Amino acid sequence: MSMIGCFLLVDDERLQRLMNEPEQVHDVCDDAYDAGDGVFADVDKAWHCIHYLLTGSADAGDSPLNFVMSGGAPVGVEDVGYGPARAFRAVELAEIATALASIDHAKLADRFDPQQMDRLEIYPDAGRWSEVDPRSQESFGYYSGAFDSIKSLVEHGVRSGAGLLVWLS
């Protein structure tokens, strides 16, 4: 079964309601695909590679660039696929946007280290990262496109004053 990275813009008021009634997060996550472009991003299996490219780590890294896999506040203990969703308030999303602003495809490609990614078992291509050329749009486009989706969503969220809900399904 695949692990899919999901990112949904949610206003702080709704995030607070989810924190107060975490069982509601299932409906929010289930309805996310109907939220529309600019509000929801599904980066498929690229989430772990993006996390690594942003942090240099398999599962840690410095805030705020570790937001793909950590940080934020867990929405209760409700399992929405692979653990609870995590909520980032609007002020935290602004910090993420500031950190992402200076990162582009060239910087991502410079951080691409196939041997290290294999050692760290970065999903989804653990053991096969040497087959991905970070300079090739054909092979690296999947990851850079997913990064673009997240960065665009975060920028839109900051402009609209939204927070962010992140989960793996």
PDB file of C-alpha atoms in Angstrom:
ATOM      1  CA  MET A   1       0.000   0.000   0.000  1.00  0.00           C
ATOM      2  CA  SER A   2       1.267   3.461  -0.890  1.00  0.00           C
ATOM      3  CA  MET A   3       1.828   6.297   1.539  1.00  0.00           C
ATOM      4  CA  ILE A   4       0.397   9.522   0.106  1.00  0.00           C
ATOM      5  CA  GLY A   5       1.366  12.990   1.394  1.00  0.00           C
ATOM      6  CA  CYS A   6      -1.604  15.340   1.802  1.00  0.00           C
ATOM      7  CA  PHE A   7      -1.652  19.080   2.505  1.00  0.00           C
ATOM      8  CA  LEU A   8      -4.848  21.062   3.091  1.00  0.00           C
ATOM      9  CA  LEU A   9      -5.296  24.759   3.803  1.00  0.00           C
ATOM     10  CA  VAL A  10      -7.591  25.267   6.777  1.00  0.00           C
ATOM     11  CA  ASP A  11      -8.319  28.491   8.631  1.00  0.00           C
ATOM     12  CA  ASP A  12      -7.197  28.770  12.259  1.00  0.00           C
ATOM     13  CA  GLU A  13     -10.764  28.739  13.554  1.00  0.00           C
ATOM     14  CA  ARG A  14     -11.453  25.395  11.903  1.00  0.00           C
ATOM     15  CA  LEU A  15      -8.096  24.044  13.090  1.00  0.00           C
ATOM     16  CA  GLN A  16      -9.116  24.969  16.642  1.00  0.00           C
ATOM     17  CA  ARG A  17     -12.427  23.138  16.213  1.00  0.00           C
ATOM     18  CA  LEU A  18     -10.498  20.084  15.025  1.00  0.00           C
ATOM     19  CA  MET A  19      -8.223  20.273  18.044  1.00  0.00           C
ATOM     20  CA  ASN A  20     -11.299  20.416  20.291  1.00  0.00           C
ATOM     21  CA  GLU A  21     -13.103  17.630  18.403  1.00  0.00           C
ATOM     22  CA  PRO A  22     -10.345  15.559  16.766  1.00  0.00           C
ATOM     23  CA  GLU A  23     -12.735  12.861  15.555  1.00  0.00           C
ATOM     24  CA  GLN A  24     -13.939  15.409  12.952  1.00  0.00           C
ATOM     25  CA  VAL A  25     -10.557  15.205  11.190  1.00  0.00           C
ATOM     26  CA  HIS A  26     -11.645  12.058   9.347  1.00  0.00           C
ATOM     27  CA  ASP A  27     -14.374  13.975   7.521  1.00  0.00           C
ATOM     28  CA  VAL A  28     -11.995  16.845   6.739  1.00  0.00           C
ATOM     29  CA  CYS A  29      -9.395  14.479   5.300  1.00  0.00           C
ATOM     30  CA  ASP A  30     -11.997  12.492   3.357  1.00  0.00           C
ATOM     31  CA  ASP A  31     -13.448  15.688   1.858  1.00  0.00           C
ATOM     32  CA  ALA A  32     -10.055  17.227   1.008  1.00  0.00           C
ATOM     33  CA  TYR A  33     -10.022  15.922  -2.556  1.00  0.00           C
ATOM     34  CA  ASP A  34     -13.169  17.948  -3.220  1.00  0.00           C
ATOM     35  CA  ALA A  35     -11.624  21.140  -1.817  1.00  0.00           C
ATOM     36  CA  GLY A  36     -10.192  22.175  -5.172  1.00  0.00           C
ATOM     37  CA  ASP A  37      -6.907  23.434  -6.528  1.00  0.00           C
ATOM     38  CA  GLY A  38      -5.176  26.019  -4.438  1.00  0.00           C
ATOM     39  CA  VAL A  39      -6.581  24.555  -1.229  1.00  0.00           C
ATOM     40  CA  PHE A  40      -5.387  20.948  -1.339  1.00  0.00           C
ATOM     41  CA  ALA A  41      -2.236  19.231  -2.586  1.00  0.00           C
ATOM     42  CA  ASP A  42      -1.735  15.485  -2.882  1.00  0.00           C
ATOM     43  CA  VAL A  43       1.963  14.908  -3.567  1.00  0.00           C
ATOM     44  CA  ASP A  44       1.523  11.164  -3.908  1.00  0.00           C
ATOM     45  CA  LYS A  45       4.644   9.250  -2.835  1.00  0.00           C
ATOM     46  CA  ALA A  46       7.031  12.213  -3.257  1.00  0.00           C
ATOM     47  CA  TRP A  47       6.554  13.458   0.327  1.00  0.00           C
ATOM     48  CA  HIS A  48       9.536  11.620   1.870  1.00  0.00           C
ATOM     49  CA  CYS A  49      11.964  12.687  -0.846  1.00  0.00           C
ATOM     50  CA  ILE A  50      10.790  16.285  -0.462  1.00  0.00           C
ATOM     51  CA  HIS A  51      11.293  16.069   3.300  1.00  0.00           C
ATOM     52  CA  TYR A  52      14.820  14.751   2.760  1.00  0.00           C
ATOM     53  CA  LEU A  53      15.642  17.429   0.173  1.00  0.00           C
ATOM     54  CA  LEU A  54      14.439  20.141   2.558  1.00  0.00           C
ATOM     55  CA  THR A  55      16.069  18.800   5.736  1.00  0.00           C
ATOM     56  CA  GLY A  56      18.819  16.322   4.801  1.00  0.00           C
ATOM     57  CA  SER A  57      17.153  13.879   7.185  1.00  0.00           C
ATOM     58  CA  ALA A  58      14.970  10.804   6.875  1.00  0.00           C
ATOM     59  CA  ASP A  59      12.658  11.786   9.711  1.00  0.00           C
ATOM     60  CA  ALA A  60      13.935  14.817  11.605  1.00  0.00           C
ATOM     61  CA  GLY A  61      15.356  18.142  10.545  1.00  0.00           C
ATOM     62  CA  ASP A  62      15.108  21.731  11.636  1.00  0.00           C
ATOM     63  CA  SER A  63      11.867  23.645  11.866  1.00  0.00           C
ATOM     64  CA  PRO A  64      10.170  24.980   9.875  1.00  0.00           C
ATOM     65  CA  LEU A  65      11.468  22.970   6.888  1.00  0.00           C
ATOM     66  CA  ASN A  66      10.662  19.677   8.643  1.00  0.00           C
ATOM     67  CA  PHE A  67       6.914  20.355   8.280  1.00  0.00           C
ATOM     68  CA  VAL A  68       6.373  17.548   5.766  1.00  0.00           C
ATOM     69  CA  MET A  69       7.051  14.896   8.440  1.00  0.00           C
ATOM     70  CA  SER A  70       7.064  16.632  11.803  1.00  0.00           C
ATOM     71  CA  GLY A  71       6.106  19.744  13.684  1.00  0.00           C
ATOM     72  CA  GLY A  72       2.709  21.257  14.103  1.00  0.00           C
ATOM     73  CA  ALA A  73       0.203  19.988  16.638  1.00  0.00           C
ATOM     74  CA  PRO A  74      -1.191  16.463  16.303  1.00  0.00           C
ATOM     75  CA  VAL A  75      -4.954  16.467  15.842  1.00  0.00           C
ATOM     76  CA  GLY A  76      -5.656  14.174  18.769  1.00  0.00           C
ATOM     77  CA  VAL A  77      -4.695  10.555  18.287  1.00  0.00           C
ATOM     78  CA  GLU A  78      -7.019  10.017  15.343  1.00  0.00           C
ATOM     79  CA  ASP A  79      -5.300   7.793  12.772  1.00  0.00           C
ATOM     80  CA  VAL A  80      -6.002   9.204   9.305  1.00  0.00           C
ATOM     81  CA  GLY A  81      -3.891   6.662   7.443  1.00  0.00           C
ATOM     82  CA  TYR A  82      -0.426   6.644   8.953  1.00  0.00           C
ATOM     83  CA  GLY A  83      -0.917   8.376  12.275  1.00  0.00           C
ATOM     84  CA  PRO A  84      -2.644  11.620  13.178  1.00  0.00           C
ATOM     85  CA  ALA A  85      -2.881  14.698  10.996  1.00  0.00           C
ATOM     86  CA  ARG A  86      -0.781  17.656  12.126  1.00  0.00           C
ATOM     87  CA  ALA A  87      -2.043  21.227  12.291  1.00  0.00           C
ATOM     88  CA  PHE A  88       0.012  24.337  11.578  1.00  0.00           C
ATOM     89  CA  ARG A  89      -1.560  27.680  12.482  1.00  0.00           C
ATOM     90  CA  ALA A  90      -1.391  30.610  10.045  1.00  0.00           C
ATOM     91  CA  VAL A  91       1.611  32.111  11.846  1.00  0.00           C
ATOM     92  CA  GLU A  92       3.465  28.794  11.501  1.00  0.00           C
ATOM     93  CA  LEU A  93       2.531  28.551   7.825  1.00  0.00           C
ATOM     94  CA  ALA A  94       4.028  32.008   7.304  1.00  0.00           C
ATOM     95  CA  GLU A  95       7.308  30.756   8.811  1.00  0.00           C
ATOM     96  CA  ILE A  96       7.245  27.754   6.467  1.00  0.00           C
ATOM     97  CA  ALA A  97       6.625  30.041   3.478  1.00  0.00           C
ATOM     98  CA  THR A  98       9.561  32.265   4.424  1.00  0.00           C
ATOM     99  CA  ALA A  99      11.848  29.232   4.677  1.00  0.00           C
ATOM    100  CA  LEU A 100      10.638  27.826   1.339  1.00  0.00           C
ATOM    101  CA  ALA A 101      10.971  31.156  -0.504  1.00  0.00           C
ATOM    102  CA  SER A 102      14.680  30.734  -1.217  1.00  0.00           C
ATOM    103  CA  ILE A 103      14.436  27.099  -2.324  1.00  0.00           C
ATOM    104  CA  ASP A 104      14.094  26.320  -6.017  1.00  0.00           C
ATOM    105  CA  HIS A 105      14.633  23.301  -8.285  1.00  0.00           C
ATOM    106  CA  ALA A 106      18.375  23.941  -8.545  1.00  0.00           C
ATOM    107  CA  LYS A 107      18.765  23.894  -4.758  1.00  0.00           C
ATOM    108  CA  LEU A 108      16.705  20.717  -4.524  1.00  0.00           C
ATOM    109  CA  ALA A 109      18.878  19.076  -7.183  1.00  0.00           C
ATOM    110  CA  ASP A 110      22.035  20.165  -5.321  1.00  0.00           C
ATOM    111  CA  ARG A 111      20.725  18.457  -2.177  1.00  0.00           C
ATOM    112  CA  PHE A 112      19.982  15.237  -4.046  1.00  0.00           C
ATOM    113  CA  ASP A 113      22.408  12.539  -2.812  1.00  0.00           C
ATOM    114  CA  PRO A 114      21.370   9.102  -4.125  1.00  0.00           C
ATOM    115  CA  GLN A 115      23.782   7.129  -1.938  1.00  0.00           C
ATOM    116  CA  GLN A 116      22.668   8.907   1.224  1.00  0.00           C
ATOM    117  CA  MET A 117      19.016   8.586   0.222  1.00  0.00           C
ATOM    118  CA  ASP A 118      19.489   4.839  -0.225  1.00  0.00           C
ATOM    119  CA  ARG A 119      21.267   4.574   3.141  1.00  0.00           C
ATOM    120  CA  LEU A 120      18.405   6.463   4.813  1.00  0.00           C
ATOM    121  CA  GLU A 121      15.805   4.381   2.920  1.00  0.00           C
ATOM    122  CA  ILE A 122      14.000   7.424   1.573  1.00  0.00           C
ATOM    123  CA  TYR A 123      10.557   6.433   0.302  1.00  0.00           C
ATOM    124  CA  PRO A 124       9.459   5.535  -2.365  1.00  0.00           C
ATOM    125  CA  ASP A 125      12.661   4.529  -4.182  1.00  0.00           C
ATOM    126  CA  ALA A 126      14.841   3.174  -1.370  1.00  0.00           C
ATOM    127  CA  GLY A 127      17.654   1.185  -2.922  1.00  0.00           C
ATOM    128  CA  ARG A 128      17.054   2.676  -6.386  1.00  0.00           C
ATOM    129  CA  TRP A 129      17.809   6.384  -5.986  1.00  0.00           C
ATOM    130  CA  SER A 130      20.903   6.148  -8.178  1.00  0.00           C
ATOM    131  CA  GLU A 131      18.498   5.645 -11.111  1.00  0.00           C
ATOM    132  CA  VAL A 132      16.979   9.130 -10.631  1.00  0.00           C
ATOM    133  CA  ASP A 133      18.828  12.008 -12.295  1.00  0.00           C
ATOM    134  CA  PRO A 134      18.116  15.267 -10.405  1.00  0.00           C
ATOM    135  CA  ARG A 135      19.173  17.270 -13.468  1.00  0.00           C
ATOM    136  CA  SER A 136      16.633  15.527 -15.730  1.00  0.00           C
ATOM    137  CA  GLN A 137      13.114  16.931 -15.832  1.00  0.00           C
ATOM    138  CA  GLU A 138      11.882  13.520 -16.962  1.00  0.00           C
ATOM    139  CA  SER A 139      13.171  11.646 -13.914  1.00  0.00           C
ATOM    140  CA  PHE A 140      13.263  14.419 -11.308  1.00  0.00           C
ATOM    141  CA  GLY A 141      10.073  16.156 -12.444  1.00  0.00           C
ATOM    142  CA  TYR A 142       7.885  13.979 -10.229  1.00  0.00           C
ATOM    143  CA  TYR A 143       9.651  15.305  -7.122  1.00  0.00           C
ATOM    144  CA  SER A 144      10.183  18.882  -8.263  1.00  0.00           C
ATOM    145  CA  GLY A 145       6.552  19.063  -9.405  1.00  0.00           C
ATOM    146  CA  ALA A 146       5.363  17.850  -6.006  1.00  0.00           C
ATOM    147  CA  PHE A 147       7.603  20.430  -4.335  1.00  0.00           C
ATOM    148  CA  ASP A 148       6.093  23.129  -6.571  1.00  0.00           C
ATOM    149  CA  SER A 149       2.591  22.035  -5.519  1.00  0.00           C
ATOM    150  CA  ILE A 150       3.456  22.324  -1.839  1.00  0.00           C
ATOM    151  CA  LYS A 151       5.267  25.648  -2.240  1.00  0.00           C
ATOM    152  CA  SER A 152       2.387  27.114  -4.249  1.00  0.00           C
ATOM    153  CA  LEU A 153      -0.157  25.879  -1.707  1.00  0.00           C
ATOM    154  CA  VAL A 154       1.841  27.359   1.179  1.00  0.00           C
ATOM    155  CA  GLU A 155       2.151  30.718  -0.617  1.00  0.00           C
ATOM    156  CA  HIS A 156      -1.590  30.744  -1.309  1.00  0.00           C
ATOM    157  CA  GLY A 157      -2.268  29.861   2.331  1.00  0.00           C
ATOM    158  CA  VAL A 158      -0.190  32.772   3.578  1.00  0.00           C
ATOM    159  CA  ARG A 159      -1.949  35.210   1.223  1.00  0.00           C
ATOM    160  CA  SER A 160      -5.350  34.000   2.448  1.00  0.00           C
ATOM    161  CA  GLY A 161      -4.372  33.828   6.144  1.00  0.00           C
ATOM    162  CA  ALA A 162      -4.883  30.065   6.363  1.00  0.00           C
ATOM    163  CA  GLY A 163      -3.224  27.380   8.405  1.00  0.00           C
ATOM    164  CA  LEU A 164      -2.241  23.933   7.152  1.00  0.00           C
ATOM    165  CA  LEU A 165      -3.258  20.366   7.869  1.00  0.00           C
ATOM    166  CA  VAL A 166      -0.707  17.688   6.893  1.00  0.00           C
ATOM    167  CA  TRP A 167      -1.181  13.919   6.909  1.00  0.00           C
ATOM    168  CA  LEU A 168      -0.102  10.674   5.287  1.00  0.00           C
ATOM    169  CA  SER A 169      -2.874   8.498   3.934  1.00  0.00           C
TER     170      SER A 169
END
